[in-house]
Amino acid sequence: MATRLKVKGGKAREGVVVSDKMQRTVVVAVTTITRHPLYKKTLRRLKRYLAHDADDACRIGDRVRIVPSRPLSRRKRWRVTEIVTRAELAEVAAESIDLELLGEVKTEEAETAAMEPAGAPEPPPEAEPSQAEEEVEAEEEVEAEEEVKAQEEVKAQEEVKAQEEVEAQEEVEAQEEVEAQEEVKAEEEVEAEEEVKAEEEVEAEEEVEAEEEVEAEEEVKAPEIEAAADEEPEQESTAAEEPAEEVNGEEER
């Protein structure tokens, strides 16, 4: 995990030297570990910096501390301030070299020299790459790595965006389902209310019809009741006259 220390003019970072081919310039790899804000997954990111090594003291594998500096070249904006730890290199003693293998190598070199014709021109020595070429190569490597990293970040962002779109779509679908269920429930309630109203109207109509029938029957029976009421006094008077006539007849006798 990269260590960042606050210093004047910027933040110091600790990393490992991965290349020391250039003169007074090293490539330092800084690893950072972060947690994804959405998926809570641990992300390990590696970034390379070109740092100025004034004494050419750094070697591959050394852990160094770098700080921001003024632009020293097109891509070099850092400088080495301290070598935190040295890389542990395996030391091979001279006695451990196989003498037989060394003799075989010398024999092969002698045979090769004998096979070459006398007076043959020696191949020109390979020209050592200049510091500018080495810096260009290192910058190209760093650019290629940064491009790969940028592509990975873009891909991760696209995945996050796609996941967010899927979640948003699922939320929309869930909301639509809830709304559809609420609409169905509201329609069922309206239908139930309409059925209740229809039943109440039917009951009211039946009650009105029953009352009308009762009134009609009463109207039909009313004349009969009146006629019966008129006949009752006549019968009573007739019944009263008959006993009186009987009494008069008995007296005449």
PDB file of C-alpha atoms in Angstrom:
ATOM      1  CA  MET A   1       0.000   0.000   0.000  1.00  0.00           C
ATOM      2  CA  ALA A   2       1.383   3.388  -0.976  1.00  0.00           C
ATOM      3  CA  THR A   3       2.332   5.762   1.794  1.00  0.00           C
ATOM      4  CA  ARG A   4       1.574   9.426   1.293  1.00  0.00           C
ATOM      5  CA  LEU A   5       3.246  12.007   3.506  1.00  0.00           C
ATOM      6  CA  LYS A   6       2.463  15.698   3.535  1.00  0.00           C
ATOM      7  CA  VAL A   7       5.457  17.782   2.506  1.00  0.00           C
ATOM      8  CA  LYS A   8       5.947  21.321   1.426  1.00  0.00           C
ATOM      9  CA  GLY A   9       4.540  21.763  -2.067  1.00  0.00           C
ATOM     10  CA  GLY A  10       2.786  18.384  -2.314  1.00  0.00           C
ATOM     11  CA  LYS A  11       2.556  14.851  -0.928  1.00  0.00           C
ATOM     12  CA  ALA A  12       5.416  12.402  -0.608  1.00  0.00           C
ATOM     13  CA  ARG A  13       4.866   8.865  -1.855  1.00  0.00           C
ATOM     14  CA  GLU A  14       6.695   5.615  -1.300  1.00  0.00           C
ATOM     15  CA  GLY A  15       7.191   3.064  -4.015  1.00  0.00           C
ATOM     16  CA  VAL A  16       9.503   0.449  -5.456  1.00  0.00           C
ATOM     17  CA  VAL A  17      12.097   1.121  -8.161  1.00  0.00           C
ATOM     18  CA  VAL A  18      11.237  -0.996 -11.218  1.00  0.00           C
ATOM     19  CA  SER A  19      13.759   0.461 -13.693  1.00  0.00           C
ATOM     20  CA  ASP A  20      17.170   2.146 -13.346  1.00  0.00           C
ATOM     21  CA  LYS A  21      18.355   2.000 -16.956  1.00  0.00           C
ATOM     22  CA  MET A  22      18.427   5.763 -17.422  1.00  0.00           C
ATOM     23  CA  GLN A  23      21.016   8.113 -16.053  1.00  0.00           C
ATOM     24  CA  ARG A  24      19.911   9.983 -12.945  1.00  0.00           C
ATOM     25  CA  THR A  25      16.342   8.824 -13.593  1.00  0.00           C
ATOM     26  CA  VAL A  26      14.436   5.891 -12.121  1.00  0.00           C
ATOM     27  CA  VAL A  27      10.920   4.563 -12.623  1.00  0.00           C
ATOM     28  CA  VAL A  28       9.093   4.195  -9.300  1.00  0.00           C
ATOM     29  CA  ALA A  29       5.933   2.064  -9.054  1.00  0.00           C
ATOM     30  CA  VAL A  30       3.475   3.281  -6.425  1.00  0.00           C
ATOM     31  CA  THR A  31       0.655   0.954  -5.402  1.00  0.00           C
ATOM     32  CA  THR A  32      -2.536   2.304  -3.848  1.00  0.00           C
ATOM     33  CA  ILE A  33      -5.317   0.263  -2.262  1.00  0.00           C
ATOM     34  CA  THR A  34      -8.794   1.783  -2.126  1.00  0.00           C
ATOM     35  CA  ARG A  35     -12.319   0.537  -1.544  1.00  0.00           C
ATOM     36  CA  HIS A  36     -14.986   0.885  -4.211  1.00  0.00           C
ATOM     37  CA  PRO A  37     -17.678   3.299  -2.973  1.00  0.00           C
ATOM     38  CA  LEU A  38     -20.566   1.221  -4.366  1.00  0.00           C
ATOM     39  CA  TYR A  39     -19.507  -2.434  -4.380  1.00  0.00           C
ATOM     40  CA  LYS A  40     -17.146  -2.179  -1.335  1.00  0.00           C
ATOM     41  CA  LYS A  41     -14.526  -4.167  -3.224  1.00  0.00           C
ATOM     42  CA  THR A  42     -10.828  -3.633  -2.562  1.00  0.00           C
ATOM     43  CA  LEU A  43      -9.130  -2.118  -5.625  1.00  0.00           C
ATOM     44  CA  ARG A  44      -5.367  -2.242  -6.116  1.00  0.00           C
ATOM     45  CA  ARG A  45      -4.003   0.388  -8.498  1.00  0.00           C
ATOM     46  CA  LEU A  46      -0.440   0.701  -9.748  1.00  0.00           C
ATOM     47  CA  LYS A  47       0.996   3.932 -11.110  1.00  0.00           C
ATOM     48  CA  ARG A  48       4.537   4.587 -12.337  1.00  0.00           C
ATOM     49  CA  TYR A  49       6.412   7.847 -11.866  1.00  0.00           C
ATOM     50  CA  LEU A  50       9.634   9.079 -13.437  1.00  0.00           C
ATOM     51  CA  ALA A  51      11.767  10.392 -10.572  1.00  0.00           C
ATOM     52  CA  HIS A  52      15.088  12.235 -10.600  1.00  0.00           C
ATOM     53  CA  ASP A  53      17.944  10.375  -8.885  1.00  0.00           C
ATOM     54  CA  ALA A  54      20.820  12.860  -8.693  1.00  0.00           C
ATOM     55  CA  ASP A  55      23.401  10.378  -7.318  1.00  0.00           C
ATOM     56  CA  ASP A  56      22.339   7.285  -9.341  1.00  0.00           C
ATOM     57  CA  ALA A  57      22.129   5.499  -5.999  1.00  0.00           C
ATOM     58  CA  CYS A  58      18.823   3.713  -6.557  1.00  0.00           C
ATOM     59  CA  ARG A  59      18.680   0.135  -7.828  1.00  0.00           C
ATOM     60  CA  ILE A  60      15.870  -2.116  -8.933  1.00  0.00           C
ATOM     61  CA  GLY A  61      13.879  -3.331  -5.940  1.00  0.00           C
ATOM     62  CA  ASP A  62      14.778  -0.452  -3.629  1.00  0.00           C
ATOM     63  CA  ARG A  63      11.933   1.137  -1.727  1.00  0.00           C
ATOM     64  CA  VAL A  64      12.267   4.909  -2.041  1.00  0.00           C
ATOM     65  CA  ARG A  65      10.394   8.053  -1.076  1.00  0.00           C
ATOM     66  CA  ILE A  66       9.633  10.598  -3.821  1.00  0.00           C
ATOM     67  CA  VAL A  67       8.259  14.129  -3.656  1.00  0.00           C
ATOM     68  CA  PRO A  68       6.917  16.524  -6.314  1.00  0.00           C
ATOM     69  CA  SER A  69       9.430  18.853  -7.941  1.00  0.00           C
ATOM     70  CA  ARG A  70       9.655  21.336 -10.770  1.00  0.00           C
ATOM     71  CA  PRO A  71       9.368  19.863 -14.301  1.00  0.00           C
ATOM     72  CA  LEU A  72      12.737  18.265 -15.109  1.00  0.00           C
ATOM     73  CA  SER A  73      11.628  16.857 -18.477  1.00  0.00           C
ATOM     74  CA  ARG A  74       8.438  16.231 -20.373  1.00  0.00           C
ATOM     75  CA  ARG A  75       7.307  13.501 -17.953  1.00  0.00           C
ATOM     76  CA  LYS A  76       9.645  13.839 -14.982  1.00  0.00           C
ATOM     77  CA  ARG A  77       7.986  15.781 -12.153  1.00  0.00           C
ATOM     78  CA  TRP A  78       9.314  13.911  -9.104  1.00  0.00           C
ATOM     79  CA  ARG A  79      12.626  13.477  -7.308  1.00  0.00           C
ATOM     80  CA  VAL A  80      13.978  10.853  -4.926  1.00  0.00           C
ATOM     81  CA  THR A  81      14.560  12.167  -1.405  1.00  0.00           C
ATOM     82  CA  GLU A  82      15.313   8.994   0.518  1.00  0.00           C
ATOM     83  CA  ILE A  83      16.003   5.318   0.031  1.00  0.00           C
ATOM     84  CA  VAL A  84      13.806   3.686   2.653  1.00  0.00           C
ATOM     85  CA  THR A  85      15.028   0.109   2.223  1.00  0.00           C
ATOM     86  CA  ARG A  86      17.550  -1.532  -0.024  1.00  0.00           C
ATOM     87  CA  ALA A  87      16.688  -4.511  -2.171  1.00  0.00           C
ATOM     88  CA  GLU A  88      18.103  -7.793  -0.929  1.00  0.00           C
ATOM     89  CA  LEU A  89      20.298  -9.161  -3.731  1.00  0.00           C
ATOM     90  CA  ALA A  90      21.615 -12.704  -3.641  1.00  0.00           C
ATOM     91  CA  GLU A  91      25.395 -12.717  -3.296  1.00  0.00           C
ATOM     92  CA  VAL A  92      27.180 -15.556  -5.151  1.00  0.00           C
ATOM     93  CA  ALA A  93      30.639 -16.501  -3.948  1.00  0.00           C
ATOM     94  CA  ALA A  94      33.414 -17.030  -6.515  1.00  0.00           C
ATOM     95  CA  GLU A  95      33.994 -20.558  -5.212  1.00  0.00           C
ATOM     96  CA  SER A  96      30.473 -21.610  -6.163  1.00  0.00           C
ATOM     97  CA  ILE A  97      31.121 -21.177  -9.891  1.00  0.00           C
ATOM     98  CA  ASP A  98      31.376 -24.484 -11.700  1.00  0.00           C
ATOM     99  CA  LEU A  99      34.902 -24.679 -13.089  1.00  0.00           C
ATOM    100  CA  GLU A 100      33.936 -27.323 -15.624  1.00  0.00           C
ATOM    101  CA  LEU A 101      31.196 -25.110 -17.021  1.00  0.00           C
ATOM    102  CA  LEU A 102      33.683 -22.243 -17.210  1.00  0.00           C
ATOM    103  CA  GLY A 103      36.101 -24.455 -19.134  1.00  0.00           C
ATOM    104  CA  GLU A 104      33.371 -25.514 -21.588  1.00  0.00           C
ATOM    105  CA  VAL A 105      32.537 -21.896 -22.251  1.00  0.00           C
ATOM    106  CA  LYS A 106      36.180 -21.054 -22.906  1.00  0.00           C
ATOM    107  CA  THR A 107      36.506 -24.065 -25.252  1.00  0.00           C
ATOM    108  CA  GLU A 108      33.460 -22.956 -27.246  1.00  0.00           C
ATOM    109  CA  GLU A 109      34.897 -19.431 -27.534  1.00  0.00           C
ATOM    110  CA  ALA A 110      38.247 -20.833 -28.805  1.00  0.00           C
ATOM    111  CA  GLU A 111      36.512 -23.018 -31.395  1.00  0.00           C
ATOM    112  CA  THR A 112      34.454 -20.086 -32.625  1.00  0.00           C
ATOM    113  CA  ALA A 113      37.561 -17.919 -32.954  1.00  0.00           C
ATOM    114  CA  ALA A 114      39.358 -20.676 -34.931  1.00  0.00           C
ATOM    115  CA  MET A 115      36.450 -21.063 -37.351  1.00  0.00           C
ATOM    116  CA  GLU A 116      36.451 -17.367 -38.192  1.00  0.00           C
ATOM    117  CA  PRO A 117      38.742 -16.457 -41.138  1.00  0.00           C
ATOM    118  CA  ALA A 118      41.875 -14.543 -40.348  1.00  0.00           C
ATOM    119  CA  GLY A 119      41.697 -10.865 -40.916  1.00  0.00           C
ATOM    120  CA  ALA A 120      37.911 -10.811 -40.744  1.00  0.00           C
ATOM    121  CA  PRO A 121      36.703  -7.460 -39.556  1.00  0.00           C
ATOM    122  CA  GLU A 122      35.345  -7.428 -36.063  1.00  0.00           C
ATOM    123  CA  PRO A 123      31.698  -6.517 -35.770  1.00  0.00           C
ATOM    124  CA  PRO A 124      31.207  -2.965 -34.665  1.00  0.00           C
ATOM    125  CA  PRO A 125      30.295  -2.593 -31.040  1.00  0.00           C
ATOM    126  CA  GLU A 126      26.679  -1.942 -30.379  1.00  0.00           C
ATOM    127  CA  ALA A 127      26.018   1.662 -29.695  1.00  0.00           C
ATOM    128  CA  GLU A 128      24.743   2.246 -26.196  1.00  0.00           C
ATOM    129  CA  PRO A 129      21.407   4.010 -26.102  1.00  0.00           C
ATOM    130  CA  SER A 130      21.633   7.635 -25.154  1.00  0.00           C
ATOM    131  CA  GLN A 131      19.941   9.078 -22.139  1.00  0.00           C
ATOM    132  CA  ALA A 132      17.321  10.789 -24.321  1.00  0.00           C
ATOM    133  CA  GLU A 133      16.453   7.499 -26.036  1.00  0.00           C
ATOM    134  CA  GLU A 134      16.224   5.744 -22.684  1.00  0.00           C
ATOM    135  CA  GLU A 135      13.948   8.469 -21.355  1.00  0.00           C
ATOM    136  CA  VAL A 136      11.783   8.232 -24.468  1.00  0.00           C
ATOM    137  CA  GLU A 137      11.518   4.452 -24.091  1.00  0.00           C
ATOM    138  CA  ALA A 138      10.697   4.781 -20.418  1.00  0.00           C
ATOM    139  CA  GLU A 139       8.101   7.457 -21.174  1.00  0.00           C
ATOM    140  CA  GLU A 140       6.557   5.253 -23.858  1.00  0.00           C
ATOM    141  CA  GLU A 141       6.346   2.381 -21.387  1.00  0.00           C
ATOM    142  CA  VAL A 142       4.767   4.645 -18.801  1.00  0.00           C
ATOM    143  CA  GLU A 143       2.316   5.998 -21.386  1.00  0.00           C
ATOM    144  CA  ALA A 144       1.361   2.490 -22.466  1.00  0.00           C
ATOM    145  CA  GLU A 145       0.771   1.476 -18.852  1.00  0.00           C
ATOM    146  CA  GLU A 146      -1.262   4.617 -18.217  1.00  0.00           C
ATOM    147  CA  GLU A 147      -3.357   3.912 -21.321  1.00  0.00           C
ATOM    148  CA  VAL A 148      -4.026   0.390 -20.089  1.00  0.00           C
ATOM    149  CA  LYS A 149      -4.910   1.778 -16.680  1.00  0.00           C
ATOM    150  CA  ALA A 150      -7.186   4.411 -18.236  1.00  0.00           C
ATOM    151  CA  GLN A 151      -8.925   1.716 -20.264  1.00  0.00           C
ATOM    152  CA  GLU A 152      -9.423  -0.371 -17.134  1.00  0.00           C
ATOM    153  CA  GLU A 153     -10.839   2.633 -15.286  1.00  0.00           C
ATOM    154  CA  VAL A 154     -13.172   3.416 -18.199  1.00  0.00           C
ATOM    155  CA  LYS A 155     -14.279  -0.208 -18.271  1.00  0.00           C
ATOM    156  CA  ALA A 156     -14.893  -0.161 -14.512  1.00  0.00           C
ATOM    157  CA  GLN A 157     -16.881   3.073 -14.843  1.00  0.00           C
ATOM    158  CA  GLU A 158     -18.920   1.573 -17.674  1.00  0.00           C
ATOM    159  CA  GLU A 159     -19.642  -1.486 -15.561  1.00  0.00           C
ATOM    160  CA  VAL A 160     -20.697   0.708 -12.644  1.00  0.00           C
ATOM    161  CA  LYS A 161     -22.867   2.799 -14.969  1.00  0.00           C
ATOM    162  CA  ALA A 162     -24.425  -0.318 -16.488  1.00  0.00           C
ATOM    163  CA  GLN A 163     -25.121  -1.686 -13.011  1.00  0.00           C
ATOM    164  CA  GLU A 164     -26.704   1.614 -11.969  1.00  0.00           C
ATOM    165  CA  GLU A 165     -28.848   1.614 -15.118  1.00  0.00           C
ATOM    166  CA  VAL A 166     -29.965  -1.953 -14.395  1.00  0.00           C
ATOM    167  CA  GLU A 167     -30.820  -1.008 -10.809  1.00  0.00           C
ATOM    168  CA  ALA A 168     -32.675   2.101 -12.004  1.00  0.00           C
ATOM    169  CA  GLN A 169     -34.594   0.000 -14.537  1.00  0.00           C
ATOM    170  CA  GLU A 170     -35.472  -2.529 -11.853  1.00  0.00           C
ATOM    171  CA  GLU A 171     -36.675   0.273  -9.575  1.00  0.00           C
ATOM    172  CA  VAL A 172     -38.813   1.698 -12.395  1.00  0.00           C
ATOM    173  CA  GLU A 173     -40.278  -1.730 -13.132  1.00  0.00           C
ATOM    174  CA  ALA A 174     -40.982  -2.331  -9.443  1.00  0.00           C
ATOM    175  CA  GLN A 175     -42.658   1.078  -9.175  1.00  0.00           C
ATOM    176  CA  GLU A 176     -44.740   0.357 -12.278  1.00  0.00           C
ATOM    177  CA  GLU A 177     -45.807  -2.988 -10.802  1.00  0.00           C
ATOM    178  CA  VAL A 178     -46.811  -1.280  -7.555  1.00  0.00           C
ATOM    179  CA  GLU A 179     -48.773   1.361  -9.472  1.00  0.00           C
ATOM    180  CA  ALA A 180     -50.466  -1.335 -11.576  1.00  0.00           C
ATOM    181  CA  GLN A 181     -51.428  -3.241  -8.416  1.00  0.00           C
ATOM    182  CA  GLU A 182     -52.777  -0.049  -6.858  1.00  0.00           C
ATOM    183  CA  GLU A 183     -54.824   0.671 -10.011  1.00  0.00           C
ATOM    184  CA  VAL A 184     -56.228  -2.866 -10.008  1.00  0.00           C
ATOM    185  CA  LYS A 185     -57.059  -2.543  -6.313  1.00  0.00           C
ATOM    186  CA  ALA A 186     -58.755   0.830  -6.895  1.00  0.00           C
ATOM    187  CA  GLU A 187     -60.797  -0.623  -9.790  1.00  0.00           C
ATOM    188  CA  GLU A 188     -61.860  -3.554  -7.627  1.00  0.00           C
ATOM    189  CA  GLU A 189     -62.920  -1.169  -4.850  1.00  0.00           C
ATOM    190  CA  VAL A 190     -64.913   0.932  -7.340  1.00  0.00           C
ATOM    191  CA  GLU A 191     -66.584  -2.197  -8.717  1.00  0.00           C
ATOM    192  CA  ALA A 192     -67.418  -3.378  -5.213  1.00  0.00           C
ATOM    193  CA  GLU A 193     -68.932   0.021  -4.358  1.00  0.00           C
ATOM    194  CA  GLU A 194     -70.970  -0.040  -7.567  1.00  0.00           C
ATOM    195  CA  GLU A 195     -72.237  -3.524  -6.752  1.00  0.00           C
ATOM    196  CA  VAL A 196     -73.226  -2.410  -3.248  1.00  0.00           C
ATOM    197  CA  LYS A 197     -75.034   0.621  -4.662  1.00  0.00           C
ATOM    198  CA  ALA A 198     -76.819  -1.524  -7.236  1.00  0.00           C
ATOM    199  CA  GLU A 199     -77.953  -3.947  -4.515  1.00  0.00           C
ATOM    200  CA  GLU A 200     -79.189  -1.044  -2.355  1.00  0.00           C
ATOM    201  CA  GLU A 201     -81.103   0.396  -5.329  1.00  0.00           C
ATOM    202  CA  VAL A 202     -82.680  -3.004  -6.047  1.00  0.00           C
ATOM    203  CA  GLU A 203     -83.695  -3.374  -2.390  1.00  0.00           C
ATOM    204  CA  ALA A 204     -85.132   0.157  -2.380  1.00  0.00           C
ATOM    205  CA  GLU A 205     -87.136  -0.570  -5.541  1.00  0.00           C
ATOM    206  CA  GLU A 206     -88.432  -3.813  -4.043  1.00  0.00           C
ATOM    207  CA  GLU A 207     -89.510  -1.966  -0.877  1.00  0.00           C
ATOM    208  CA  VAL A 208     -91.289   0.692  -2.957  1.00  0.00           C
ATOM    209  CA  GLU A 209     -93.073  -1.989  -4.993  1.00  0.00           C
ATOM    210  CA  ALA A 210     -94.122  -3.801  -1.820  1.00  0.00           C
ATOM    211  CA  GLU A 211     -95.501  -0.578  -0.343  1.00  0.00           C
ATOM    212  CA  GLU A 212     -97.367   0.164  -3.570  1.00  0.00           C
ATOM    213  CA  GLU A 213     -98.895  -3.329  -3.546  1.00  0.00           C
ATOM    214  CA  VAL A 214     -99.968  -2.899   0.082  1.00  0.00           C
ATOM    215  CA  GLU A 215    -101.529   0.468  -0.715  1.00  0.00           C
ATOM    216  CA  ALA A 216    -103.293  -1.011  -3.750  1.00  0.00           C
ATOM    217  CA  GLU A 217    -104.707  -3.834  -1.649  1.00  0.00           C
ATOM    218  CA  GLU A 218    -105.870  -1.358   0.977  1.00  0.00           C
ATOM    219  CA  GLU A 219    -107.558   0.751  -1.679  1.00  0.00           C
ATOM    220  CA  VAL A 220    -109.327  -2.333  -3.025  1.00  0.00           C
ATOM    221  CA  LYS A 221    -110.481  -3.404   0.450  1.00  0.00           C
ATOM    222  CA  ALA A 222    -111.581   0.094   1.526  1.00  0.00           C
ATOM    223  CA  PRO A 223    -115.057   0.024  -0.239  1.00  0.00           C
ATOM    224  CA  GLU A 224    -115.802  -3.399   1.181  1.00  0.00           C
ATOM    225  CA  ILE A 225    -114.907  -2.226   4.665  1.00  0.00           C
ATOM    226  CA  GLU A 226    -117.115   0.842   4.266  1.00  0.00           C
ATOM    227  CA  ALA A 227    -120.017  -1.258   2.979  1.00  0.00           C
ATOM    228  CA  ALA A 228    -119.650  -3.660   5.879  1.00  0.00           C
ATOM    229  CA  ALA A 229    -119.575  -0.739   8.259  1.00  0.00           C
ATOM    230  CA  ASP A 230    -122.858   0.620   6.752  1.00  0.00           C
ATOM    231  CA  GLU A 231    -124.624  -2.760   6.971  1.00  0.00           C
ATOM    232  CA  GLU A 232    -123.875  -3.233  10.648  1.00  0.00           C
ATOM    233  CA  PRO A 233    -126.085  -0.321  11.887  1.00  0.00           C
ATOM    234  CA  GLU A 234    -129.009  -1.473   9.676  1.00  0.00           C
ATOM    235  CA  GLN A 235    -128.787  -4.985  11.048  1.00  0.00           C
ATOM    236  CA  GLU A 236    -128.715  -3.621  14.593  1.00  0.00           C
ATOM    237  CA  SER A 237    -131.814  -1.459  13.967  1.00  0.00           C
ATOM    238  CA  THR A 238    -133.636  -4.391  12.345  1.00  0.00           C
ATOM    239  CA  ALA A 239    -132.777  -6.611  15.247  1.00  0.00           C
ATOM    240  CA  ALA A 240    -134.070  -3.972  17.673  1.00  0.00           C
ATOM    241  CA  GLU A 241    -137.388  -3.603  15.805  1.00  0.00           C
ATOM    242  CA  GLU A 242    -138.118  -7.318  15.744  1.00  0.00           C
ATOM    243  CA  PRO A 243    -138.230  -7.738  19.584  1.00  0.00           C
ATOM    244  CA  ALA A 244    -140.448  -4.654  19.843  1.00  0.00           C
ATOM    245  CA  GLU A 245    -142.975  -6.098  17.385  1.00  0.00           C
ATOM    246  CA  GLU A 246    -143.020  -9.390  19.276  1.00  0.00           C
ATOM    247  CA  VAL A 247    -143.758  -7.547  22.521  1.00  0.00           C
ATOM    248  CA  ASN A 248    -146.642  -5.630  20.927  1.00  0.00           C
ATOM    249  CA  GLY A 249    -148.157  -8.810  19.539  1.00  0.00           C
ATOM    250  CA  GLU A 250    -148.109 -10.490  22.878  1.00  0.00           C
ATOM    251  CA  GLU A 251    -149.835  -7.503  24.437  1.00  0.00           C
ATOM    252  CA  GLU A 252    -152.617  -7.576  21.876  1.00  0.00           C
ATOM    253  CA  ARG A 253    -153.251 -11.176  22.628  1.00  0.00           C
TER     254      ARG A 253
END
